[in-house]
CSV table of C-alpha atoms in Angstrom, one decimal:
chain,number,residue,atom,x,y,z
A,1,UNK,CA,45.8,-12.6,-26.1
A,2,UNK,CA,42.3,-11.1,-26.2
A,3,UNK,CA,42.1,-7.4,-26.8
A,4,UNK,CA,40.8,-5.3,-23.9
A,5,UNK,CA,37.6,-3.4,-24.6
A,6,UNK,CA,35.1,-1.3,-22.6
A,7,UNK,CA,32.8,-3.4,-20.4
A,8,UNK,CA,29.2,-3.8,-21.6
A,9,UNK,CA,26.4,-3.0,-19.1
A,10,UNK,CA,22.8,-4.0,-18.6
A,11,UNK,CA,20.3,-1.4,-17.3
A,12,UNK,CA,17.1,-2.6,-15.7
A,13,UNK,CA,14.4,-0.1,-16.2
A,14,UNK,CA,13.8,3.1,-18.2
A,15,UNK,CA,12.4,5.4,-15.6
A,16,UNK,CA,14.2,8.7,-14.9
A,17,UNK,CA,17.0,6.7,-13.2
A,18,UNK,CA,17.5,4.3,-16.0
A,19,UNK,CA,17.5,6.7,-19.0
A,20,UNK,CA,19.7,9.2,-17.3
A,21,UNK,CA,22.2,6.4,-16.5
A,22,UNK,CA,22.0,5.4,-20.1
A,23,UNK,CA,22.7,8.9,-21.2
A,24,UNK,CA,25.8,9.1,-19.1
A,25,UNK,CA,27.1,5.7,-20.2
A,26,UNK,CA,26.6,6.9,-23.8
A,27,UNK,CA,28.6,10.0,-23.1
A,28,UNK,CA,31.5,7.9,-21.9
A,29,UNK,CA,31.2,5.4,-24.8
A,30,UNK,CA,30.2,2.6,-22.6
A,31,UNK,CA,28.1,0.0,-24.5
A,32,UNK,CA,24.9,-1.0,-22.8
A,33,UNK,CA,21.4,-2.5,-23.2
A,34,UNK,CA,18.5,-1.1,-21.4
A,35,UNK,CA,15.4,-3.2,-20.7
A,36,UNK,CA,12.0,-1.7,-19.9
A,37,UNK,CA,9.0,-3.8,-18.9
A,38,UNK,CA,6.5,-1.2,-20.2
A,39,UNK,CA,5.9,0.3,-23.6
A,40,UNK,CA,7.3,3.8,-22.8
A,41,UNK,CA,9.8,5.5,-20.6
A,42,UNK,CA,8.8,7.3,-17.4
A,43,UNK,CA,8.3,4.6,-14.8
A,44,UNK,CA,6.4,6.0,-11.8
A,45,UNK,CA,5.5,9.2,-13.7
A,46,UNK,CA,3.8,7.4,-16.6
A,47,UNK,CA,0.1,7.8,-15.7
A,48,UNK,CA,-1.8,4.5,-15.9
A,49,UNK,CA,1.4,2.7,-16.9
A,50,UNK,CA,0.4,-0.6,-18.5
A,51,UNK,CA,3.0,-2.4,-16.4
A,52,UNK,CA,0.8,-1.7,-13.3
A,53,UNK,CA,3.7,-0.2,-11.4
A,54,UNK,CA,3.0,3.5,-11.5
A,55,UNK,CA,1.7,5.2,-8.4
A,56,UNK,CA,0.6,8.3,-10.4
A,57,UNK,CA,-3.0,9.7,-9.9
A,58,UNK,CA,-4.8,12.1,-12.1
A,59,UNK,CA,-4.4,15.2,-9.9
A,60,UNK,CA,-0.8,14.6,-9.0
A,61,UNK,CA,1.7,17.5,-9.1
A,62,UNK,CA,5.2,16.8,-8.1
A,63,UNK,CA,6.2,18.2,-4.7
A,64,UNK,CA,9.6,19.3,-6.0
A,65,UNK,CA,9.9,22.6,-7.7
A,66,UNK,CA,11.0,22.7,-11.4
A,67,UNK,CA,14.2,24.5,-10.2
A,68,UNK,CA,15.3,21.4,-8.3
A,69,UNK,CA,14.2,18.5,-10.5
A,70,UNK,CA,15.6,19.7,-13.8
A,71,UNK,CA,18.4,17.7,-15.5
A,72,UNK,CA,21.6,19.6,-15.6
A,73,UNK,CA,22.1,19.2,-19.3
A,74,UNK,CA,18.4,19.6,-20.4
A,75,UNK,CA,16.5,22.5,-18.9
A,76,UNK,CA,12.8,22.3,-18.1
A,77,UNK,CA,10.4,24.3,-20.3
A,78,UNK,CA,10.5,28.0,-19.5
A,79,UNK,CA,6.7,28.2,-19.2
A,80,UNK,CA,6.3,25.5,-16.6
A,81,UNK,CA,4.6,26.3,-13.3
A,82,UNK,CA,6.7,26.0,-10.2
A,83,UNK,CA,5.2,22.5,-9.5
A,84,UNK,CA,4.4,20.8,-12.7
A,85,UNK,CA,1.6,18.3,-13.3
A,86,UNK,CA,2.6,14.6,-13.9
A,87,UNK,CA,1.8,14.8,-17.6
A,88,UNK,CA,4.3,17.7,-18.0
A,89,UNK,CA,7.0,15.8,-16.2
A,90,UNK,CA,6.4,12.6,-18.2
A,91,UNK,CA,6.6,14.6,-21.5
A,92,UNK,CA,9.8,16.1,-20.3
A,93,UNK,CA,11.2,12.6,-19.8
A,94,UNK,CA,10.2,11.5,-23.2
A,95,UNK,CA,11.6,14.7,-24.8
A,96,UNK,CA,14.9,14.0,-22.9
A,97,UNK,CA,15.2,10.5,-24.2
A,98,UNK,CA,14.5,11.6,-27.8
A,99,UNK,CA,16.8,14.6,-27.6
A,100,UNK,CA,19.8,12.5,-26.6
A,101,UNK,CA,19.0,9.7,-29.0
A,102,UNK,CA,18.4,7.1,-26.3
A,103,UNK,CA,15.1,5.6,-27.5
A,104,UNK,CA,16.8,3.2,-29.9
A,105,UNK,CA,18.9,1.7,-27.1
A,106,UNK,CA,16.0,0.8,-25.0
A,107,UNK,CA,14.2,-2.6,-25.5
A,108,UNK,CA,10.6,-2.0,-24.5
A,109,UNK,CA,8.0,-4.6,-23.3
A,110,UNK,CA,10.8,-6.7,-22.0
A,111,UNK,CA,11.4,-7.5,-18.3
A,112,UNK,CA,14.6,-8.8,-16.7
A,113,UNK,CA,13.3,-11.8,-14.9
A,114,UNK,CA,16.6,-13.0,-13.4
A,115,UNK,CA,20.0,-11.6,-12.8
A,116,UNK,CA,22.8,-13.7,-11.3
A,117,UNK,CA,26.5,-13.6,-11.0
A,118,UNK,CA,28.5,-16.2,-12.9
A,119,UNK,CA,31.5,-18.0,-11.6
A,120,UNK,CA,33.6,-15.5,-13.5
A,121,UNK,CA,31.9,-12.6,-11.8
A,122,UNK,CA,29.9,-11.5,-14.8
A,123,UNK,CA,26.1,-11.1,-14.9
A,124,UNK,CA,23.8,-13.6,-16.5
A,125,UNK,CA,20.6,-11.9,-17.3
A,126,UNK,CA,17.4,-13.8,-18.2
A,127,UNK,CA,14.8,-11.8,-20.2
A,128,UNK,CA,11.0,-12.3,-20.3
A,129,UNK,CA,11.5,-13.3,-24.0
A,130,UNK,CA,13.5,-16.3,-22.7
A,131,UNK,CA,16.8,-15.0,-24.0
A,132,UNK,CA,19.8,-15.1,-21.7
A,133,UNK,CA,22.6,-12.6,-22.1
A,134,UNK,CA,25.9,-12.0,-20.3
A,135,UNK,CA,27.1,-8.6,-19.2
A,136,UNK,CA,30.1,-7.1,-17.5
A,137,UNK,CA,28.1,-4.8,-15.3
A,138,UNK,CA,24.6,-4.4,-14.0
A,139,UNK,CA,22.6,-1.3,-13.2
A,140,UNK,CA,19.5,-1.7,-11.0
A,141,UNK,CA,17.1,1.1,-12.0
A,142,UNK,CA,13.7,-0.5,-11.2
A,143,UNK,CA,12.7,2.0,-8.6
A,144,UNK,CA,11.4,1.6,-5.1
A,145,UNK,CA,7.8,3.0,-5.2
A,146,UNK,CA,6.0,0.2,-7.0
A,147,UNK,CA,5.4,-2.7,-4.5
A,148,UNK,CA,2.7,-1.4,-2.1
A,149,UNK,CA,2.9,-2.2,1.6
A,150,UNK,CA,-0.4,-2.7,3.4
A,151,UNK,CA,-0.5,-3.1,7.2
A,152,UNK,CA,-2.3,-6.1,8.7
A,153,UNK,CA,-5.1,-5.6,11.3
A,154,UNK,CA,-7.3,-7.8,13.4
A,155,UNK,CA,-10.8,-8.4,12.0
A,156,UNK,CA,-12.2,-7.9,8.6
A,157,UNK,CA,-13.5,-4.8,6.7
A,158,UNK,CA,-16.7,-5.1,4.7
A,159,UNK,CA,-16.0,-2.5,2.0
A,160,UNK,CA,-13.4,-1.3,-0.5
A,161,UNK,CA,-9.9,-1.1,1.0
A,162,UNK,CA,-7.0,-0.5,-1.3
A,163,UNK,CA,-3.5,1.0,-1.4
A,164,UNK,CA,-3.0,4.5,-2.7
A,165,UNK,CA,-1.0,2.9,-5.5
A,166,UNK,CA,-4.4,1.9,-7.0
A,167,UNK,CA,-5.9,5.3,-6.6
A,168,UNK,CA,-6.5,7.4,-9.8
A,169,UNK,CA,-9.3,9.8,-8.8
A,170,UNK,CA,-12.3,10.1,-6.6
A,171,UNK,CA,-14.2,7.7,-8.9
A,172,UNK,CA,-11.5,5.2,-9.6
A,173,UNK,CA,-11.1,2.4,-8.4
A,174,UNK,CA,-14.4,3.1,-6.5
A,175,UNK,CA,-16.9,6.0,-6.5
A,176,UNK,CA,-16.2,7.8,-3.2
A,177,UNK,CA,-18.7,10.6,-3.5
A,178,UNK,CA,-20.6,11.1,-0.3
A,179,UNK,CA,-18.8,8.3,1.5
A,180,UNK,CA,-17.1,8.1,4.9
A,181,UNK,CA,-13.4,7.5,4.1
A,182,UNK,CA,-10.3,6.7,6.1
A,183,UNK,CA,-6.9,7.5,4.6
A,184,UNK,CA,-4.2,5.7,6.5
A,185,UNK,CA,-0.8,7.5,6.6
A,186,UNK,CA,0.6,11.0,6.7
A,187,UNK,CA,3.1,11.0,3.9
A,188,UNK,CA,2.9,13.1,0.7
A,189,UNK,CA,0.5,10.8,-1.1
A,190,UNK,CA,-1.8,10.5,1.9
A,191,UNK,CA,-2.0,14.3,2.2
A,192,UNK,CA,-2.6,14.8,-1.5
A,193,UNK,CA,-5.4,12.2,-1.7
A,194,UNK,CA,-7.0,13.3,1.6
A,195,UNK,CA,-7.0,16.9,0.5
A,196,UNK,CA,-8.7,15.9,-2.8
A,197,UNK,CA,-11.3,13.7,-1.3
A,198,UNK,CA,-12.1,16.1,1.6
A,199,UNK,CA,-13.3,18.8,-0.8
A,200,UNK,CA,-17.0,19.1,-0.7
A,201,UNK,CA,-19.1,17.5,-2.0
A,202,UNK,CA,-16.9,14.4,-2.4
A,203,UNK,CA,-16.5,12.8,1.0
A,204,UNK,CA,-19.1,12.6,3.6
A,205,UNK,CA,-16.5,12.4,6.4
A,206,UNK,CA,-12.8,12.0,5.9
A,207,UNK,CA,-10.4,10.9,8.6
A,208,UNK,CA,-6.6,10.6,8.3
A,209,UNK,CA,-5.3,7.8,10.6
A,210,UNK,CA,-1.7,7.6,11.7
A,211,UNK,CA,0.4,6.2,14.5
A,212,UNK,CA,2.1,9.6,15.1
A,213,UNK,CA,1.8,13.2,14.2
A,214,UNK,CA,4.0,14.8,11.6
A,215,UNK,CA,5.2,18.3,10.6
A,216,UNK,CA,3.4,19.3,7.4
A,217,UNK,CA,5.6,21.6,5.4
A,218,UNK,CA,4.3,24.0,2.8
A,219,UNK,CA,5.3,24.2,-0.9
A,220,UNK,CA,5.9,27.9,-0.6
A,221,UNK,CA,7.7,30.0,2.0
A,222,UNK,CA,8.1,33.8,1.7
A,223,UNK,CA,6.4,33.7,-1.8
A,224,UNK,CA,9.0,31.2,-3.2
A,225,UNK,CA,9.1,27.5,-3.6
A,226,UNK,CA,10.3,26.2,-0.2
A,227,UNK,CA,12.9,23.8,-1.7
A,228,UNK,CA,14.8,26.7,-3.2
A,229,UNK,CA,15.9,27.7,0.3
A,230,UNK,CA,19.0,26.1,1.8
A,231,UNK,CA,21.6,27.0,4.3
A,232,UNK,CA,25.0,28.1,2.9
A,233,UNK,CA,27.5,25.3,2.6
A,234,UNK,CA,29.8,26.8,5.2
A,235,UNK,CA,27.2,26.6,8.0
A,236,UNK,CA,27.7,23.5,10.2
A,237,UNK,CA,25.0,20.9,9.6
A,238,UNK,CA,23.6,21.1,13.2
A,239,UNK,CA,23.4,24.8,13.1
A,240,UNK,CA,21.8,24.7,9.7
A,241,UNK,CA,19.2,22.2,11.0
A,242,UNK,CA,18.5,24.3,14.0
A,243,UNK,CA,18.0,27.4,11.9
A,244,UNK,CA,15.6,25.6,9.5
A,245,UNK,CA,13.6,24.2,12.4
A,246,UNK,CA,13.2,27.7,13.9
A,247,UNK,CA,11.9,29.1,10.5
A,248,UNK,CA,9.5,26.2,10.1
A,249,UNK,CA,8.0,26.5,13.6
A,250,UNK,CA,7.7,30.3,13.3
A,251,UNK,CA,6.0,30.0,9.9
A,252,UNK,CA,3.6,27.2,10.6
A,253,UNK,CA,2.9,27.4,14.3
A,254,UNK,CA,1.7,24.3,16.2
A,255,UNK,CA,0.2,21.3,14.3
A,256,UNK,CA,-2.3,21.1,17.2
A,257,UNK,CA,-3.8,24.4,16.1
A,258,UNK,CA,-4.9,22.8,12.8
A,259,UNK,CA,-6.6,19.9,14.7
A,260,UNK,CA,-3.7,17.6,14.2
A,261,UNK,CA,-1.8,15.7,16.9
A,262,UNK,CA,1.4,17.1,18.3
A,263,UNK,CA,4.4,15.5,16.6
A,264,UNK,CA,6.7,13.5,18.9
A,265,UNK,CA,9.8,14.8,17.0
A,266,UNK,CA,11.3,18.0,15.8
A,267,UNK,CA,10.9,19.3,12.2
A,268,UNK,CA,13.2,17.5,9.8
A,269,UNK,CA,13.7,14.5,12.1
A,270,UNK,CA,11.4,12.7,9.7
A,271,UNK,CA,11.1,12.6,6.0
A,272,UNK,CA,9.1,15.8,5.3
A,273,UNK,CA,5.4,15.6,4.4
A,274,UNK,CA,4.8,18.4,2.0
A,275,UNK,CA,1.4,19.8,1.0
A,276,UNK,CA,0.0,23.0,-0.1
A,277,UNK,CA,-3.6,22.2,0.9
A,278,UNK,CA,-3.6,19.7,3.8
A,279,UNK,CA,-3.3,22.2,6.7
A,280,UNK,CA,-6.0,24.4,5.2
A,281,UNK,CA,-8.4,21.4,4.8
A,282,UNK,CA,-7.6,20.3,8.4
A,283,UNK,CA,-8.0,23.8,9.8
A,284,UNK,CA,-11.4,24.0,8.0
A,285,UNK,CA,-12.5,20.7,9.6
A,286,UNK,CA,-12.8,18.9,6.2
A,287,UNK,CA,-10.0,16.6,7.4
A,288,UNK,CA,-10.2,15.1,10.8
A,289,UNK,CA,-7.5,13.1,12.6
A,290,UNK,CA,-7.6,9.6,14.1
A,291,UNK,CA,-4.9,7.6,15.7
A,292,UNK,CA,-3.8,4.2,14.4
A,293,UNK,CA,-6.4,1.6,13.4
A,294,UNK,CA,-6.8,-1.0,16.1
A,295,UNK,CA,-9.4,-3.3,14.6
A,296,UNK,CA,-11.6,-3.7,11.5
A,297,UNK,CA,-15.2,-4.6,12.4
A,298,UNK,CA,-17.2,-5.1,9.3
A,299,UNK,CA,-18.6,-1.7,8.3
A,300,UNK,CA,-16.9,0.0,11.2
A,301,UNK,CA,-13.3,0.8,12.1
A,302,UNK,CA,-12.1,0.9,15.7
A,303,UNK,CA,-9.1,3.2,16.5
A,304,UNK,CA,-6.4,3.1,19.2
A,305,UNK,CA,-8.2,5.8,21.2
A,306,UNK,CA,-11.3,3.5,21.5
A,307,UNK,CA,-13.4,5.5,19.1
A,308,UNK,CA,-15.4,3.7,16.4
A,309,UNK,CA,-16.6,5.1,13.1
A,310,UNK,CA,-18.9,3.9,10.3
A,311,UNK,CA,-16.6,3.7,7.2
A,312,UNK,CA,-17.3,3.0,3.6
A,313,UNK,CA,-13.8,3.0,2.1
A,314,UNK,CA,-10.2,2.8,3.3
A,315,UNK,CA,-7.2,4.1,1.4
A,316,UNK,CA,-3.8,2.8,2.6
A,317,UNK,CA,-1.1,5.4,1.8
A,318,UNK,CA,1.4,3.3,3.8
A,319,UNK,CA,4.5,3.3,1.6
A,320,UNK,CA,6.3,0.7,-0.4
A,321,UNK,CA,8.6,-2.3,0.0
A,322,UNK,CA,12.0,-2.2,-1.7
A,323,UNK,CA,12.0,-5.2,-4.0
A,324,UNK,CA,14.4,-6.6,-6.6
A,325,UNK,CA,12.5,-9.7,-7.8
A,326,UNK,CA,15.2,-10.6,-10.3
A,327,UNK,CA,17.8,-11.3,-7.6
A,328,UNK,CA,17.9,-14.7,-5.9
A,329,UNK,CA,20.9,-13.9,-3.7
A,330,UNK,CA,19.7,-12.6,-0.3
A,331,UNK,CA,22.9,-10.5,0.1
A,332,UNK,CA,21.8,-8.3,-2.8
A,333,UNK,CA,18.4,-7.2,-1.4
A,334,UNK,CA,17.5,-5.1,1.7
A,335,UNK,CA,16.9,-6.8,5.0
A,336,UNK,CA,13.5,-6.9,6.8
A,337,UNK,CA,14.1,-3.3,8.1
A,338,UNK,CA,14.9,-2.0,4.6
A,339,UNK,CA,18.6,-1.7,5.3
A,340,UNK,CA,21.0,-2.1,2.4
A,341,UNK,CA,24.3,-0.2,3.2
A,342,UNK,CA,26.0,0.9,0.0
A,343,UNK,CA,29.1,2.9,-0.8
A,344,UNK,CA,27.8,6.3,-2.0
A,345,UNK,CA,24.4,4.7,-2.0
A,346,UNK,CA,25.4,2.8,-5.1
A,347,UNK,CA,27.9,0.0,-4.6
A,348,UNK,CA,28.5,-3.1,-2.5
A,349,UNK,CA,32.2,-3.4,-1.9
A,350,UNK,CA,32.2,-7.2,-2.5
A,351,UNK,CA,30.4,-6.8,-5.9
A,352,UNK,CA,32.4,-4.4,-8.0
A,353,UNK,CA,30.2,-4.5,-11.1
A,354,UNK,CA,26.8,-3.9,-9.6
A,355,UNK,CA,25.2,-0.4,-9.2
A,356,UNK,CA,22.0,0.4,-7.4
A,357,UNK,CA,20.8,3.7,-9.0
A,358,UNK,CA,18.6,6.1,-7.1
A,359,UNK,CA,18.0,3.7,-4.2
A,360,UNK,CA,17.7,6.7,-1.9
A,361,UNK,CA,15.2,9.1,-0.5
A,362,UNK,CA,17.0,12.4,-1.3
A,363,UNK,CA,15.8,15.8,-0.2
A,364,UNK,CA,14.5,17.6,-2.2
A,365,UNK,CA,14.3,15.4,-5.2
A,366,UNK,CA,14.8,11.9,-6.6
A,367,UNK,CA,14.2,12.8,-10.3
A,368,UNK,CA,17.8,13.9,-11.1
A,369,UNK,CA,19.6,11.8,-8.4
A,370,UNK,CA,20.8,9.0,-10.7
A,371,UNK,CA,22.0,11.6,-13.2
A,372,UNK,CA,24.6,12.6,-10.6
A,373,UNK,CA,25.4,9.0,-9.5
A,374,UNK,CA,26.0,7.9,-13.1
A,375,UNK,CA,29.0,10.3,-13.3
A,376,UNK,CA,30.9,8.0,-10.9
A,377,UNK,CA,29.6,4.8,-12.4
A,378,UNK,CA,30.5,5.8,-16.0
A,379,UNK,CA,33.9,7.0,-15.0
A,380,UNK,CA,34.5,3.7,-13.2
A,381,UNK,CA,33.5,1.5,-16.2
A,382,UNK,CA,35.7,3.7,-18.5
A,383,UNK,CA,38.7,3.1,-16.3
A,384,UNK,CA,39.0,6.7,-15.1
A,385,UNK,CA,37.8,6.2,-11.5
A,386,UNK,CA,39.0,3.7,-8.9
A,387,UNK,CA,37.1,3.2,-5.7
A,388,UNK,CA,38.9,2.8,-2.4
A,389,UNK,CA,39.6,-0.6,-0.9
A,390,UNK,CA,36.6,-2.7,0.2
A,391,UNK,CA,37.4,-2.1,3.9
A,392,UNK,CA,37.6,1.7,3.3
A,393,UNK,CA,34.4,1.6,1.3
A,394,UNK,CA,32.6,0.0,4.3
A,395,UNK,CA,34.1,2.6,6.7
A,396,UNK,CA,33.1,5.5,4.5
A,397,UNK,CA,29.6,4.0,4.1
A,398,UNK,CA,29.2,3.9,7.9
A,399,UNK,CA,30.3,7.5,8.2
A,400,UNK,CA,28.0,8.6,5.4
A,401,UNK,CA,25.0,6.8,7.0
A,402,UNK,CA,25.6,8.5,10.3
A,403,UNK,CA,25.8,11.9,8.5
A,404,UNK,CA,22.7,11.5,6.4
A,405,UNK,CA,20.5,9.4,8.8
A,406,UNK,CA,21.6,10.7,12.2
A,407,UNK,CA,18.9,13.4,12.3
A,408,UNK,CA,16.0,11.0,11.7
A,409,UNK,CA,14.1,8.9,14.2
A,410,UNK,CA,14.5,5.1,13.6
A,411,UNK,CA,12.1,3.8,11.0
A,412,UNK,CA,12.0,1.7,7.8
A,413,UNK,CA,11.2,4.9,5.9
A,414,UNK,CA,14.5,6.5,7.0
A,415,UNK,CA,17.0,3.9,6.0
A,416,UNK,CA,17.9,5.5,2.7
A,417,UNK,CA,17.6,9.2,3.4
A,418,UNK,CA,20.2,11.6,2.0
A,419,UNK,CA,20.6,15.3,1.6
A,420,UNK,CA,20.8,16.0,-2.1
A,421,UNK,CA,23.1,19.0,-1.9
A,422,UNK,CA,25.5,17.4,0.6
A,423,UNK,CA,25.4,14.1,-1.3
A,424,UNK,CA,26.3,15.7,-4.7
A,425,UNK,CA,29.1,17.8,-3.2
A,426,UNK,CA,30.5,14.7,-1.6
A,427,UNK,CA,30.1,12.7,-4.8
A,428,UNK,CA,32.2,15.3,-6.7
A,429,UNK,CA,35.0,15.0,-4.1
A,430,UNK,CA,34.9,11.2,-4.3
A,431,UNK,CA,35.1,11.2,-8.1
A,432,UNK,CA,38.1,13.5,-7.9
A,433,UNK,CA,39.8,11.2,-5.3
A,434,UNK,CA,39.0,8.2,-7.4
A,435,UNK,CA,40.4,9.7,-10.6
A,436,UNK,CA,43.6,10.4,-8.7
A,437,UNK,CA,43.7,6.8,-7.4
A,438,UNK,CA,43.2,5.5,-10.9
A,439,UNK,CA,46.1,7.7,-12.3
A,440,UNK,CA,48.6,6.8,-9.6
A,441,UNK,CA,47.8,3.1,-9.6
A,442,UNK,CA,47.8,2.5,-13.4
A,443,UNK,CA,44.2,1.3,-13.1
A,444,UNK,CA,42.5,0.5,-16.4
A,445,UNK,CA,39.1,-1.3,-16.2
A,446,UNK,CA,37.0,-2.5,-13.2
A,447,UNK,CA,36.1,-5.9,-14.7
A,448,UNK,CA,37.8,-8.5,-17.0
A,449,UNK,CA,36.5,-6.9,-20.2
A,450,UNK,CA,37.3,-9.3,-23.1
A,451,UNK,CA,36.9,-8.9,-26.8
A,452,UNK,CA,35.7,-12.5,-27.0
A,453,UNK,CA,32.8,-12.0,-24.6
A,454,UNK,CA,29.6,-12.8,-26.5
A,455,UNK,CA,26.5,-10.6,-25.7
A,456,UNK,CA,24.5,-13.8,-25.5
A,457,UNK,CA,25.2,-16.9,-23.5
């Protein structure tokens, strides 16, 4: 009879989700291999990442304050500003990996090209080296901000048009000094890039084009980072939202007063757009607003209100598609509307050894989200946590989605929203419940871990 051992895991990606997952597995003694397509950790926060998947631009500062993005077991440097530059954040990631001795467990310059379930329910993983390995569990940590989504329009544009993913600075990928520019979108990247390009003497004219107006939230309120403020846990969610909306409206006034369109929704009914400069630039007239693009007409752009402008360059800050190119099974990827219901935003009830890490849009931060999720996953693989039945998992997932998504208007960008504080508090309760289930059921390990399982097929 084969001796039972801890299951071995495969981690796809060494961004902040991948290496914090690795750290937690290491804490629990779970063996793992981590594969990173690039030559360094950091993922999206690795400026000019040679893998071509980073959306980082030279002037980028994270919109989450250092107080909210810090890993719980590795404090950020004391001399950091409230909102650090991307280079500081990337160095913090590298320091974390080295501090916890994770670098030697990461295989760099190696992609996972295919991951499929075997007849035994294990994972067969094909690497870019051609090697095939078999694992008990799979962690998907490849991120969801790397596959640019560009809308389609009638007509053709006779000039540079590119996604914000390709933007590095006002001179790269094209020189935009003195040019007439349209930035499409009103998310965080759109506002950062528009604010940078609108500063004189860079752009000649700059328009932001969007289908609807949004509430632009500041980085600071009452002299403190805005994301440090949160309603006490005992306040009912609806009351807390109402209070927050009142504060936002009182502090900011009307978006129309800045020359922007009136939002068709209340504050916090959409994923917040946060900027410390955008409203000032709009109020100064450096940024002008246009509705959605209707048609591209050579050197001109026609908008939904019938107006036409001479345009030199278009920057599409229009979001990303969630993609998992290593999966061939359609049940393992989001549908056309970006829906992929998961238990605790991690697990499919019918696939007990697959974990999607940080596949969420948490407020206020994604940086340390997988760090929290990995607590449940590691306890599960160590035999200390037992999830509820598949039917109960589906029921809980539906309840969770109503709780986290109910306040937002229907949109692809709102299918994976969660409130970080509420999520983490709920995750702690679920881990405690699962530990009790494991003790009372005599549960040992979630998969058929076998001593004779070879790491290579």
